Coordinates of C-alpha atoms in Angstrom, one line a residue:
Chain E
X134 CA 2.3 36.1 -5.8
X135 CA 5.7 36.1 -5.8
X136 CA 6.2 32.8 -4.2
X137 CA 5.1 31.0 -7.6
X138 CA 7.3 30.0 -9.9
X139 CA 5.9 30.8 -13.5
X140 CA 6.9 28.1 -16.0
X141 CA 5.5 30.2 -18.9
X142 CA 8.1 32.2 -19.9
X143 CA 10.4 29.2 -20.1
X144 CA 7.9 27.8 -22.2
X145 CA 7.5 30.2 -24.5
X146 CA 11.6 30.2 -24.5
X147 CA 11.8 26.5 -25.7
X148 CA 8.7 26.6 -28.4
X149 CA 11.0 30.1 -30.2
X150 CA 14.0 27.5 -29.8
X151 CA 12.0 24.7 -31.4
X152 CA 10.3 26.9 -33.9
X153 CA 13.9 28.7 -35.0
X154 CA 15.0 25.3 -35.7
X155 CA 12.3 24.0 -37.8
X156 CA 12.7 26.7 -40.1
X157 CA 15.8 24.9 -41.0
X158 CA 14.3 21.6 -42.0
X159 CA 13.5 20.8 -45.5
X160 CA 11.0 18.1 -44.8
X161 CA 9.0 19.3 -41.8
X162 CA 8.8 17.4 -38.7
X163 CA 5.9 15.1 -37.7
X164 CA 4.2 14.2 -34.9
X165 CA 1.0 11.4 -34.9
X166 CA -1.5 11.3 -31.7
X167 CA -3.3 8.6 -31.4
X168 CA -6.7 9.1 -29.0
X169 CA -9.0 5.9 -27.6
X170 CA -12.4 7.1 -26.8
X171 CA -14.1 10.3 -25.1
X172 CA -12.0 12.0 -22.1
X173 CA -12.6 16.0 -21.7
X174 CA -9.0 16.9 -20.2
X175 CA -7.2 14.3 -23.0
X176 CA -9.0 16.2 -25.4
X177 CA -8.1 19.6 -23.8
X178 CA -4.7 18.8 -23.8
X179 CA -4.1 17.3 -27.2
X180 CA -5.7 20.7 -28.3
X181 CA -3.2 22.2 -26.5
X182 CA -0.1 20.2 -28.3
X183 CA -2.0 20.4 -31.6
X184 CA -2.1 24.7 -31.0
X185 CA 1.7 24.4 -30.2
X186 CA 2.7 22.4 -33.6
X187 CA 1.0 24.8 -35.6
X188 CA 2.7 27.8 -33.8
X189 CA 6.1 26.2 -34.5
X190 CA 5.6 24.4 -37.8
X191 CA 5.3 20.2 -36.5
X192 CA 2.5 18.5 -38.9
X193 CA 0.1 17.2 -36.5
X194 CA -1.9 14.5 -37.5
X195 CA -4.4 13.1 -35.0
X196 CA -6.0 9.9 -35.3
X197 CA -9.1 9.5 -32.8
X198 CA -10.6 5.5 -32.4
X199 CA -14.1 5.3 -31.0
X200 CA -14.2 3.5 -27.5
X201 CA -14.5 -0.4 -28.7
X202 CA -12.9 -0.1 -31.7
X203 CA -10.2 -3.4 -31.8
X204 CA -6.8 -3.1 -30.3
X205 CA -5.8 -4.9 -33.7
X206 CA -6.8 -1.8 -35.6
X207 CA -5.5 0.5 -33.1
X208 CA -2.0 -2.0 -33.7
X209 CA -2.2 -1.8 -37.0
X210 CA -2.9 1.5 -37.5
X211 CA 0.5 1.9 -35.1
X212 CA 2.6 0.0 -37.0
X213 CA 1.7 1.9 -40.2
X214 CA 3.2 4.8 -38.7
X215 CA 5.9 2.9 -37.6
X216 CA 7.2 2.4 -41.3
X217 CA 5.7 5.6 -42.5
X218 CA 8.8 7.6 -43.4
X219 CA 7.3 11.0 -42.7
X220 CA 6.0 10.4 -39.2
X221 CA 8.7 11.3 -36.6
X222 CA 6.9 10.9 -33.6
X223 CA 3.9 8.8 -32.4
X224 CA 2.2 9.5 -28.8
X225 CA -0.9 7.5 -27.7
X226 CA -3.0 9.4 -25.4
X227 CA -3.0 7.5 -22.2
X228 CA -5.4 7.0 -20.3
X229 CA -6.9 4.5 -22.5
X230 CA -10.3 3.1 -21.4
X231 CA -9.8 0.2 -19.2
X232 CA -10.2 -3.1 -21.3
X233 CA -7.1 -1.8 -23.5
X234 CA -3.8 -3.3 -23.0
X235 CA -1.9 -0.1 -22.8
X236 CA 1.5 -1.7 -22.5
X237 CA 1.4 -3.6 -25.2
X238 CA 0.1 -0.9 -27.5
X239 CA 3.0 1.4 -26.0
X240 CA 5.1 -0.8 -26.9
X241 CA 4.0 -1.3 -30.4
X242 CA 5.3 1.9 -30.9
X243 CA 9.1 1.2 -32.0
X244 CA 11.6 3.1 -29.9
X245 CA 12.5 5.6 -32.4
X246 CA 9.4 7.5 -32.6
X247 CA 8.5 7.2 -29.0
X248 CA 8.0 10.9 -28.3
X249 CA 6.7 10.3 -24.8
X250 CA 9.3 7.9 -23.9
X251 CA 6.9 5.5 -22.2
X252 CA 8.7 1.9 -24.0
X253 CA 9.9 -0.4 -21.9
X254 CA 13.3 0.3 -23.1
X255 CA 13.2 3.6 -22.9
X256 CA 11.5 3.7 -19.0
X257 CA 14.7 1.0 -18.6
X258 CA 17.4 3.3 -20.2
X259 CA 16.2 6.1 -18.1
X260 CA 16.5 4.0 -14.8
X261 CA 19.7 3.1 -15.7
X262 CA 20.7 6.6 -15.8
X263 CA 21.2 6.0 -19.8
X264 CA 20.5 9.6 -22.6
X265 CA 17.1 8.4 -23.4
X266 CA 14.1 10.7 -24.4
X267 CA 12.6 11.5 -21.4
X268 CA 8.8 11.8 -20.8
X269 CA 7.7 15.5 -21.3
X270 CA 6.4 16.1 -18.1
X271 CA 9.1 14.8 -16.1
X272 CA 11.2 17.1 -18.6
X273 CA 9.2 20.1 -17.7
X274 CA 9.5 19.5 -13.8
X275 CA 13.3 18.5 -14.3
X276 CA 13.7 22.4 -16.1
X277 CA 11.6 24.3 -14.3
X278 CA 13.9 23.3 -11.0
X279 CA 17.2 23.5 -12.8
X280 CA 15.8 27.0 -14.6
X281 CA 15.6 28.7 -11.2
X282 CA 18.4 26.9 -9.9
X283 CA 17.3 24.3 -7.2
X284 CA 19.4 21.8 -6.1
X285 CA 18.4 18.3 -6.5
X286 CA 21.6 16.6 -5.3
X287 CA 21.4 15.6 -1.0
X288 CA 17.5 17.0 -1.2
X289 CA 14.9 14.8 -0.2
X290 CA 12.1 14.9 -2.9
X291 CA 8.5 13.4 -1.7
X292 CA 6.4 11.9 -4.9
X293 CA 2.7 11.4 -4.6
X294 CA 1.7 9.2 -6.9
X295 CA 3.3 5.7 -8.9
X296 CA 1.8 6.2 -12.4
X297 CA 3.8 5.5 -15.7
X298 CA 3.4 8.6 -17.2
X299 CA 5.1 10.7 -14.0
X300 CA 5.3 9.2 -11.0
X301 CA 7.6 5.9 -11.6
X302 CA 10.1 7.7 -14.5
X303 CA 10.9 10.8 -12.2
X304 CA 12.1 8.4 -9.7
X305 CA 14.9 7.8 -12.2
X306 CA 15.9 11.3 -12.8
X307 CA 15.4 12.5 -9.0
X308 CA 18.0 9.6 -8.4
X309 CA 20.6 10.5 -11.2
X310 CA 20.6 13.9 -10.1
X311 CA 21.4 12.8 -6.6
X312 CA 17.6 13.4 -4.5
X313 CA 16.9 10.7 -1.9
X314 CA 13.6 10.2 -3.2
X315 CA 10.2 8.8 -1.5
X316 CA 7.4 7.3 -3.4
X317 CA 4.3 8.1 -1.9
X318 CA 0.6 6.3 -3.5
X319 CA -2.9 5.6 -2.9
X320 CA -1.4 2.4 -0.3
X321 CA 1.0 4.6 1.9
X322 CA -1.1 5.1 5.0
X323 CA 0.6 8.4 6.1
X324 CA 1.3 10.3 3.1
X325 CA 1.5 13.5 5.6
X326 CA 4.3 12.0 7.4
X327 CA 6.1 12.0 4.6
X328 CA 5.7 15.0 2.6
X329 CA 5.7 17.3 5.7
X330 CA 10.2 16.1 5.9
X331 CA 9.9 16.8 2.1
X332 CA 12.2 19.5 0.9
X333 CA 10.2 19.1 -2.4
X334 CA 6.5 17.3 -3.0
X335 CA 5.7 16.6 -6.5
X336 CA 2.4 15.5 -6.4
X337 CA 1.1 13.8 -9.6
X338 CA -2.2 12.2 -8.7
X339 CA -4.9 14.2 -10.4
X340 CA -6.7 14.0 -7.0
X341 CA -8.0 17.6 -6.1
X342 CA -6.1 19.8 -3.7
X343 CA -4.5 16.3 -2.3
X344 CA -2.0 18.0 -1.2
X345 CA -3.1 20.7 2.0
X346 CA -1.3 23.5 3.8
X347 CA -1.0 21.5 6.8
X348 CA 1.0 18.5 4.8
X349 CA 4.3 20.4 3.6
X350 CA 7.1 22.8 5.8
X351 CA 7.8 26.2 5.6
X352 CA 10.1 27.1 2.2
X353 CA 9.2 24.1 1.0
X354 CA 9.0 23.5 -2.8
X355 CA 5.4 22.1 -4.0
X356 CA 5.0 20.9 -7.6
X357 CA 1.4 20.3 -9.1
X358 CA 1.8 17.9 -12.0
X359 CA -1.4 16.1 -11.9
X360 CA -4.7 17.7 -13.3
X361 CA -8.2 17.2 -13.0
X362 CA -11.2 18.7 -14.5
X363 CA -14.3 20.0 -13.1
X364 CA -17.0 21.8 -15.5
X365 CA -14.3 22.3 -18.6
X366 CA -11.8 24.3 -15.8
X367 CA -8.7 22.6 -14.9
X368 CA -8.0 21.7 -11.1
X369 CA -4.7 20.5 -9.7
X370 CA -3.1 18.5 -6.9
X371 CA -2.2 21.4 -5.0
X372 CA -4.6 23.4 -2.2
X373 CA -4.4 26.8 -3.2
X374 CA -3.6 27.4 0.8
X375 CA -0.1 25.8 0.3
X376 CA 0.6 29.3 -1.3
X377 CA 0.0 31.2 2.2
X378 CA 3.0 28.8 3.6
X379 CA 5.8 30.5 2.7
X380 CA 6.0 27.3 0.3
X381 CA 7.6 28.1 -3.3
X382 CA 4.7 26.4 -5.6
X383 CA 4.7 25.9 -9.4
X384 CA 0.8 24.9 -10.4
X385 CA 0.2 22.5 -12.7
X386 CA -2.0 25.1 -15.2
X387 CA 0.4 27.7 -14.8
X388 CA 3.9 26.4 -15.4
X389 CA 3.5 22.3 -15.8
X390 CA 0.9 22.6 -18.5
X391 CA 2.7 24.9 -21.2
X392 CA 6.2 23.5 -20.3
X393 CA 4.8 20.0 -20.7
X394 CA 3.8 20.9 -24.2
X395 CA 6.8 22.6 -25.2
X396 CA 8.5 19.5 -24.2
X397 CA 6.6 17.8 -26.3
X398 CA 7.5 20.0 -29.3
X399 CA 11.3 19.4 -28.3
X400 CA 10.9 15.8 -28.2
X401 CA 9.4 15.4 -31.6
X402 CA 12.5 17.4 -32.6
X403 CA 14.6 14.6 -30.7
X404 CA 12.6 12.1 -32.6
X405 CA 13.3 13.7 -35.5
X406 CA 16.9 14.6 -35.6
X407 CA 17.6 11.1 -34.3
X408 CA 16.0 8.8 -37.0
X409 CA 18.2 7.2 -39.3
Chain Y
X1356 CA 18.8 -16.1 17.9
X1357 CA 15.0 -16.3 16.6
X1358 CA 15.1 -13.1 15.7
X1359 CA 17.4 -14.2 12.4
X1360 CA 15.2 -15.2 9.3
X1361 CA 17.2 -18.2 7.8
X1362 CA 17.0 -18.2 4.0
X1363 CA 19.1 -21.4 3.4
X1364 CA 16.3 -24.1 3.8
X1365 CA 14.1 -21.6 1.2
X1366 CA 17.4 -21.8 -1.0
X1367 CA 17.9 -25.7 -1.0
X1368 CA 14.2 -26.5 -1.1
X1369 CA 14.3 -23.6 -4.6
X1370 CA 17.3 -26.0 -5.7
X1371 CA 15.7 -29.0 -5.2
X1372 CA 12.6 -28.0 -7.2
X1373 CA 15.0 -26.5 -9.7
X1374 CA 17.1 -30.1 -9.6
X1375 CA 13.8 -32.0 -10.2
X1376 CA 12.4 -29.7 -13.3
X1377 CA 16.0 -30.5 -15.3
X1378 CA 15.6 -34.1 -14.7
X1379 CA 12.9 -33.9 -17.3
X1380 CA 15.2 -32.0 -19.7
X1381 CA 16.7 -33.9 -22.7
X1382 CA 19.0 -31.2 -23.1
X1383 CA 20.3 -29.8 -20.2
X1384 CA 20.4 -26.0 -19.5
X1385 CA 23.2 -23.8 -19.7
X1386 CA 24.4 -20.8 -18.3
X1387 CA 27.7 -18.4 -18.9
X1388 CA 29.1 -16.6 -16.5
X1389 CA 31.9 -13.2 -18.0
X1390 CA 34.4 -12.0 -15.7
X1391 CA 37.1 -9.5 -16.4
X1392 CA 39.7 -8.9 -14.2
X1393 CA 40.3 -9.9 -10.6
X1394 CA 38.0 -9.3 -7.8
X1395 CA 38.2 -11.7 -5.0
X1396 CA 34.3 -11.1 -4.1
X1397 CA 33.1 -11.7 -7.7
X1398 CA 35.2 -15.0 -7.7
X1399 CA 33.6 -16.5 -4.6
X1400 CA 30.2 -15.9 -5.6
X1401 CA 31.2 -17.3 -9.4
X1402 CA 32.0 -20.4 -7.6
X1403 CA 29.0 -20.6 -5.2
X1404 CA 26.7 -20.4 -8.7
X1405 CA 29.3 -23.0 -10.3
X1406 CA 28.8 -25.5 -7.5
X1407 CA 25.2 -24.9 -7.6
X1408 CA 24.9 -25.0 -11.5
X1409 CA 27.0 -29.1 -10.6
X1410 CA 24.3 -30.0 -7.7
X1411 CA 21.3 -29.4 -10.1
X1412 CA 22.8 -30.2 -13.5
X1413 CA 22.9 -26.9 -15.2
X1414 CA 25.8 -27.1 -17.5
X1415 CA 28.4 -23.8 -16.3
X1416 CA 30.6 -22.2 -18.4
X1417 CA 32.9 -19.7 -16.9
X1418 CA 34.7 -17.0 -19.6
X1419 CA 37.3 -14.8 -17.8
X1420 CA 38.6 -11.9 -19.2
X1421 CA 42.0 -10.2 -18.3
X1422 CA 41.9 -6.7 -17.4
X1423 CA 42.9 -4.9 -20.2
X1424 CA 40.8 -7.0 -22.9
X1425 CA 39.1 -4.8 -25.3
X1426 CA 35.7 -4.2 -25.3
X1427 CA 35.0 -5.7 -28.6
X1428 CA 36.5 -9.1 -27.9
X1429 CA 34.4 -9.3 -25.0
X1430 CA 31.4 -7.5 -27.1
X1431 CA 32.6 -10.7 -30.0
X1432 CA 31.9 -13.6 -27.0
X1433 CA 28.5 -11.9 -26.0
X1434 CA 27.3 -12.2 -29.3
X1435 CA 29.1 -15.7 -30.1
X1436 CA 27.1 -16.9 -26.8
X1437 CA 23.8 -15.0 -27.6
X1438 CA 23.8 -17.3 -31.4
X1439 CA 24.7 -20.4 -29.5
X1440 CA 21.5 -22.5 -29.3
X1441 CA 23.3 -24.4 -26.5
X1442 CA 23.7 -21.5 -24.3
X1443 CA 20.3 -20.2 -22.1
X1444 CA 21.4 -17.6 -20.1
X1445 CA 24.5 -15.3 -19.9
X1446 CA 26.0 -13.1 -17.1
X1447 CA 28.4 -10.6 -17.1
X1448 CA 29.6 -10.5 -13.5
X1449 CA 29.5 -6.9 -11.7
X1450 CA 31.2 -4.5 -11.1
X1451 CA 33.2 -4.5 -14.7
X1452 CA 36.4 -2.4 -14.3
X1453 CA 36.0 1.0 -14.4
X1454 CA 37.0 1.5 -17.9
X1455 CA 34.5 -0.6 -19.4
X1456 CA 31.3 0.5 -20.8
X1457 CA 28.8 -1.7 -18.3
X1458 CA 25.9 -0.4 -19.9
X1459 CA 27.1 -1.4 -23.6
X1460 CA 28.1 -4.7 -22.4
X1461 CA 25.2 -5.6 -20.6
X1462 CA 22.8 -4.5 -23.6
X1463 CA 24.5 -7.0 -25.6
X1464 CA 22.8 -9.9 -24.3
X1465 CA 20.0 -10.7 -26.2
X1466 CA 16.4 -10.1 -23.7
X1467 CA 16.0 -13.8 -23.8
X1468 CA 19.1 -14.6 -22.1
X1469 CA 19.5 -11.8 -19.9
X1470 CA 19.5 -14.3 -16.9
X1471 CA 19.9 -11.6 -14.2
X1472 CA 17.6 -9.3 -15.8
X1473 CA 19.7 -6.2 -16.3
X1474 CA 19.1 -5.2 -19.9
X1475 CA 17.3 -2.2 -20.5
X1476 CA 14.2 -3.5 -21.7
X1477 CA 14.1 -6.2 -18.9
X1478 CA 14.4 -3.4 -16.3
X1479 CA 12.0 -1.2 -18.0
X1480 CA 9.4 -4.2 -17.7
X1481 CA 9.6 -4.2 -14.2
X1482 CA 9.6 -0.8 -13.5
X1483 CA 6.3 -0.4 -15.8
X1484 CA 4.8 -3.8 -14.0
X1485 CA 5.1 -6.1 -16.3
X1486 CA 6.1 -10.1 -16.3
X1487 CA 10.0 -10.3 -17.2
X1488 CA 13.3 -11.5 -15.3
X1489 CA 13.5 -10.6 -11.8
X1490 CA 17.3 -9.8 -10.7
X1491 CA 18.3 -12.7 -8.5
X1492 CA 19.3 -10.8 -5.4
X1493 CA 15.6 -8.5 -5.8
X1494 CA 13.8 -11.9 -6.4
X1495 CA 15.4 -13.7 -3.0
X1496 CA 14.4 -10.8 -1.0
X1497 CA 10.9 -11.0 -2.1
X1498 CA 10.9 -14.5 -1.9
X1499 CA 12.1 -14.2 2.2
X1500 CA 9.6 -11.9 2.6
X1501 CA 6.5 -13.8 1.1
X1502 CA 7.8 -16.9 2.5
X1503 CA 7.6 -15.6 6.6
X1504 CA 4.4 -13.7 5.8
X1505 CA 5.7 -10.2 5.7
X1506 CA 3.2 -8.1 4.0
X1507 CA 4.5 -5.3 1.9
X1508 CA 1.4 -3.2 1.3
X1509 CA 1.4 0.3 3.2
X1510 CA 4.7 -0.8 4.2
X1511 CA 7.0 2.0 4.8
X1512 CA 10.5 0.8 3.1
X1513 CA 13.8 2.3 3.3
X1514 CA 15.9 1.0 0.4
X1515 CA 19.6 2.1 1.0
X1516 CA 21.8 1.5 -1.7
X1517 CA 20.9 3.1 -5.5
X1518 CA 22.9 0.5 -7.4
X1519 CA 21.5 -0.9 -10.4
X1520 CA 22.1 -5.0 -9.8
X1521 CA 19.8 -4.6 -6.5
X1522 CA 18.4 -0.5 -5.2
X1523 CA 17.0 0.3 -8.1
X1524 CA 15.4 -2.9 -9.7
X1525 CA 14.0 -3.5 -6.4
X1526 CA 12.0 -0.1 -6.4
X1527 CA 10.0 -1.2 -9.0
X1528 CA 9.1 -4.5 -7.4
X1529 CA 8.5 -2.8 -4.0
X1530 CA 6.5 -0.5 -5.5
X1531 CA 4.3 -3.2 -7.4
X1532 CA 3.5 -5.3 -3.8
X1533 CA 2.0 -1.3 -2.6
X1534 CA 5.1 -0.5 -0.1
X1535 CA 6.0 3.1 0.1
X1536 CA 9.4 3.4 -0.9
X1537 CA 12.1 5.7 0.2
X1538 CA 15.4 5.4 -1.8
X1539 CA 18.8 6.9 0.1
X1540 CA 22.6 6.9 -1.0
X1541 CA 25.4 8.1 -0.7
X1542 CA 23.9 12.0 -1.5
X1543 CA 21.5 11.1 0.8
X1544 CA 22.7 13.6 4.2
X1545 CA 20.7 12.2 6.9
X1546 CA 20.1 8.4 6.1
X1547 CA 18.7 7.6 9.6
X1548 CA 16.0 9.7 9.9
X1549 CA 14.6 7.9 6.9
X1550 CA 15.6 4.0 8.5
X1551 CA 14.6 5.2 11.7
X1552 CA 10.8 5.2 10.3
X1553 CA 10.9 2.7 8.2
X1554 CA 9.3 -0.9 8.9
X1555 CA 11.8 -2.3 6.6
X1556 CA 15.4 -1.6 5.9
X1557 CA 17.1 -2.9 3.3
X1558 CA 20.4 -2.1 2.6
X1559 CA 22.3 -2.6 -0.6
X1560 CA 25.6 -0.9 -0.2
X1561 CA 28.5 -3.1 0.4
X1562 CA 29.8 -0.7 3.0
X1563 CA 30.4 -3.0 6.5
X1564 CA 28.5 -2.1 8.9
X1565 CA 26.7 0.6 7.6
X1566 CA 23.5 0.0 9.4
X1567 CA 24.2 0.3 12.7
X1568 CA 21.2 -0.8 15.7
X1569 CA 20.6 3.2 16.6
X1570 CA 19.4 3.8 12.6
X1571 CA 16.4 1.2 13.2
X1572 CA 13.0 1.5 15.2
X1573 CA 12.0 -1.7 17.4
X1574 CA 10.7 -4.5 15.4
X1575 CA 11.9 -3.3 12.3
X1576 CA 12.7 -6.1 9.6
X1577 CA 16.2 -5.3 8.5
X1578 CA 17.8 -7.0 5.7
X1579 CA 21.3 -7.3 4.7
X1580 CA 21.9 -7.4 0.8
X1581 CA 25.4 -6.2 0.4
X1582 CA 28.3 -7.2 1.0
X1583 CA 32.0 -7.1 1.2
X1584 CA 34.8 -9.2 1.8
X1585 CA 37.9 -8.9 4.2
X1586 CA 40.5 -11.1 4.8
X1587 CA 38.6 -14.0 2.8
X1588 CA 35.6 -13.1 5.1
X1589 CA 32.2 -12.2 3.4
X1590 CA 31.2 -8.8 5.6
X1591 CA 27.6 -7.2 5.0
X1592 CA 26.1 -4.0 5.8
X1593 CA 24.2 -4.7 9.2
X1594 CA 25.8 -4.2 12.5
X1595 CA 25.5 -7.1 14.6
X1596 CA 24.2 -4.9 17.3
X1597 CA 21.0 -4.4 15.3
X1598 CA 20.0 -7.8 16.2
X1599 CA 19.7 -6.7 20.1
X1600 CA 17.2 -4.4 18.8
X1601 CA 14.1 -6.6 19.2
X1602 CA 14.2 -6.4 15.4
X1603 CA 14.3 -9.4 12.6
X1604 CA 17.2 -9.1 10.9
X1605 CA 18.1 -11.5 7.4
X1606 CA 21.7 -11.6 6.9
X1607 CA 23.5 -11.3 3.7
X1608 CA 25.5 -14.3 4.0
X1609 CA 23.5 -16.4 5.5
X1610 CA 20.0 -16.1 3.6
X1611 CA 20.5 -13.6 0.7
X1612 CA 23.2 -14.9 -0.5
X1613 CA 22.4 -18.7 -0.7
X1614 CA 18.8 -17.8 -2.1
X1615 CA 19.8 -15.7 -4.6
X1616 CA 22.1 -18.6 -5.9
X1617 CA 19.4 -20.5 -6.0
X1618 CA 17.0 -17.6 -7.9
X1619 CA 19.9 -17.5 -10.4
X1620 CA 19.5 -21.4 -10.9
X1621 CA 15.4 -20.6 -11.2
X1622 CA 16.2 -17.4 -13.8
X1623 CA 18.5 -20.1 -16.0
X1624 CA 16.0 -22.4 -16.0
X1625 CA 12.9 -19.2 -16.9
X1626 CA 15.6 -18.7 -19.6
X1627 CA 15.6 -22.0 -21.1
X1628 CA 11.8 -21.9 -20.8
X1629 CA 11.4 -19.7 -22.6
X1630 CA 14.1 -20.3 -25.5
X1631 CA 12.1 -19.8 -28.5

C-alpha cells in the first residue's frame, strides 16, 4: 500500500553506516543486556538486537536473572559493568516484573553507558533540549519523520500513552522541534477527541488496535510504536482500518521495530565513541 | 469577585509553617540568590524572596554579577558556594543574558542545592516520577489547585508557555496527578482551539494579555503564571475580561507570585534537610 511508510530501508541504511564504522575499531564495541524474568516479546526483541550486533560486529553479552533473583545482585552485577572497561553500553530490559525498583536500577547504570538513555540525567538533558543520547525508539520515530520530510515545527502531534521508555521522552523532542504536543493516557476520558485534531498520533500503548479508523482525520500521520504479542506474532497499536483512511501509517513491525534496533546499534556506537 | 482564587493566605500560612520549622534550627538556613545584569523584573522578585528569607529567618545572600562577567568567574562562585557548608541552596536568577550558557551554569549547582530544581538530574526525576525538588512556581500551582479541591485526573490541561523554569517542569507533574496535557507555544498556530477545550489554562508566557476571555470555555480554571512588568507595574498573561467569563481565574500577582515565594522558602528549607 503505498500509504505506508516503510522504515526498513532506512534501517538497513543506518546498520551498513554502523557496521562500516566498526570495521574501523581496534577494540570492538560492546553492548551488555541485562533481562529480569520470562516475557515472550522482551525476549523476541532482545533476539532481534542480539541478530543486529552480530550482523555489524557489536559483542553482545546478555545476562538473564531468574524472576526473584535480589535487586542487590542485579546492582552488583550492574556496577561490575559499570567499571568493566570493555563494556560500552548497558541496557536493562524494561519491563521488569513488578516488585523491582526499576528506577533505581536505571539509574545504577552510570550515564556513560546508558545506551537507552532512560537516567534521570539523561531523560533531564533531553527535556532541557540538551545533545543527550536519546532513547532508540523515540530516535527511530524522530528519523523516520525527518527521512520523508515531515514537518514537526507548528504541527500538532497527539501521544497515546505516558510510559518512560516512549511516551514521556518524545514529549521533549516533539517540543524542541517546535510540535504543540498532547499527552494522551489510560486517565484522559476522550482520547478520540483528541487524536481526531491530531496532524500526527503516535500511539505507544501496546494496547491492540487502540487506535481505530474512526479516531484520526483524513492525511493524517499514524505512528504504531507500541507492540503486543498474541500466539508468538506481534500486534500493534494501530487498526489495520486506519490504512483505508487516506491516513499515512508507519506500523510498529514494519518500520518501528528494525529502526528501533538499528538505533540501538548507533547508540552503542555513541556510547562507545564517547567514553573517556 | 469570588470567582478569583486568592493564594496569599496559602502563601503566609506556608511561611508561617516555614518560620516555625527554623525556630528549631541551631543553624539557620541559607540561601544565594546569582544575578547578572540588570532586569528590573528579576530585581523585584529578588527582593520579594529577600524580604521573605528576613520574615522567616533564612539567612539571604544576594551575588550580582555585571553584564559582561565571564562565565568562569561566575562558574568560580557556583562552585565556591556549592563547598560552603554554610550555604543550602543556590539560585541563579532567570533569564541569564543571552550570551551566557544557562544550561552550563545551572548544572553547576550541586543536586543538593539546586533549590529551584532546574538541574538536569532534578528535572529528569520529575519527569520519570520520582521524589526531588519541585520548581517553586510548578509547586504553588499545584499547591492552589489541591488546596480548593481541584482534581487533576482526566483533566484536560492546556499548558501555554514551553519554558523550562515553569511549561515544561510542570508537564511532568501534570502528567503524574493523571491530567491530559496539551503543551502550545509560540510554534503553536492555533493556540485557542486547544484553550478553548481545556478545563484548565495555564499560561506561562510573560506576554500581557495573552489569554484573552474568547480563548476559554465557561467555567474554565485559568491561571496566570507569567508575567511582565511595565512602568514598575507587574503585568501577567490573562485578560481581565476572562474573569467575566463565569470562569475561576488565579492571578499571577496576586496568588502565584506570593506562593511561590513562599515554595522557595519551603525548597530552602527541603535543601537544608537534606544537607548530608
Amino acid at each position: 500500500m503505498n500509504n505506508v511508510i516503510d522504515g526498513k530501508e532506512t534501517s538497513i541504511t543506518i546498520e551498513e553506516e554502523v557496521k562500516q564504522c566498526i570495521k574501523g575499531c581496534i577494540i570492538r564495541p560492546s553492548v551488555a543486556v541485562i533481562q529480569v524474568g520470562d516475557n515472550e516479546l522482551s525476549e523476541t526483541f532482545i533476539k532481534l538486537k542480539e541478530d543486529a550486533c552480530n550482523r555489524v560486529g557489536i559483542y553482545f553479552r546478555y545476562y538473564k536473572f531468574e524472576d526473584g533473583t535480589s535487586e542487590l545482585t542485579i546492582i552488583n552485577k550492574i556496577k561490575e559493568l559499570n567499571n568493566d572497561d570493555y563494556v560500552n553500553g548497558i541496557m536493562i530490559k524494561l519491563p521488569l516484573p513488578e516488585k523491582y525498583n526499576e528506577k533505581r536500577l536505571l539509574n545504577t547504570i552510570i550515564n556513560s553507558k546508558d545506551v537507552d538513555g532512560l537516567t534521570d540525567i539523561n531523560i533531564g538533558r533531553l527535556l532541557s533540549g540538551r545533545k543527550t543520547i536519546i532513547p532508540s525508539a523515540v530516535l527511530s520515530i524522530l528519523t523516520l519523520l525527518k527521512e520523508n520530510n515531515i514537518e514537526l515545527k507548528g504541527k500538532d502531534v497527539v501521544i497515546v500513552g505516558k510510559g518512560k521508555t516512549v511516551g514521556r521522552p518524545l514529549i521533549s523532542v516533539l517540543l524542541n522541534e517546535g510540535a504543540t504536543v498532547t499527552i494522551c493516557h489510560s486517565n484522559t476520558l476522550d482520547i478520540k477527541r483528541h487524536t481526531l485534531n491530531a496532524d500526527i498520533v503516535i500511539s505507544a500503548t501496546g494496547v491492540k488496535n487502540i487506535i481505530t479508523e474512526d479516531m484520526v482525520k483524513e492525511n493524517a500521520i499514524v505512528i504504531g510504536v507500541g507492540c503486543c504479542i498474541e500466539k508468538g506474532k506481534i500486534l500493534d497499536d494501530i487498526d489495520s482500518k486506519v490504512l483505508e483512511k487516506n491516513s499515512i501509517v508507519i506500523k510498529a513491525l514494519d518500520s518501528i521495530v528494525p529502526l528501533t534496533v538499528s538505533m540501538f546499534l548507533k547508540n552503542t556506537l555513541l556510547c562507545y565513541s564517547n567514553k573517556k
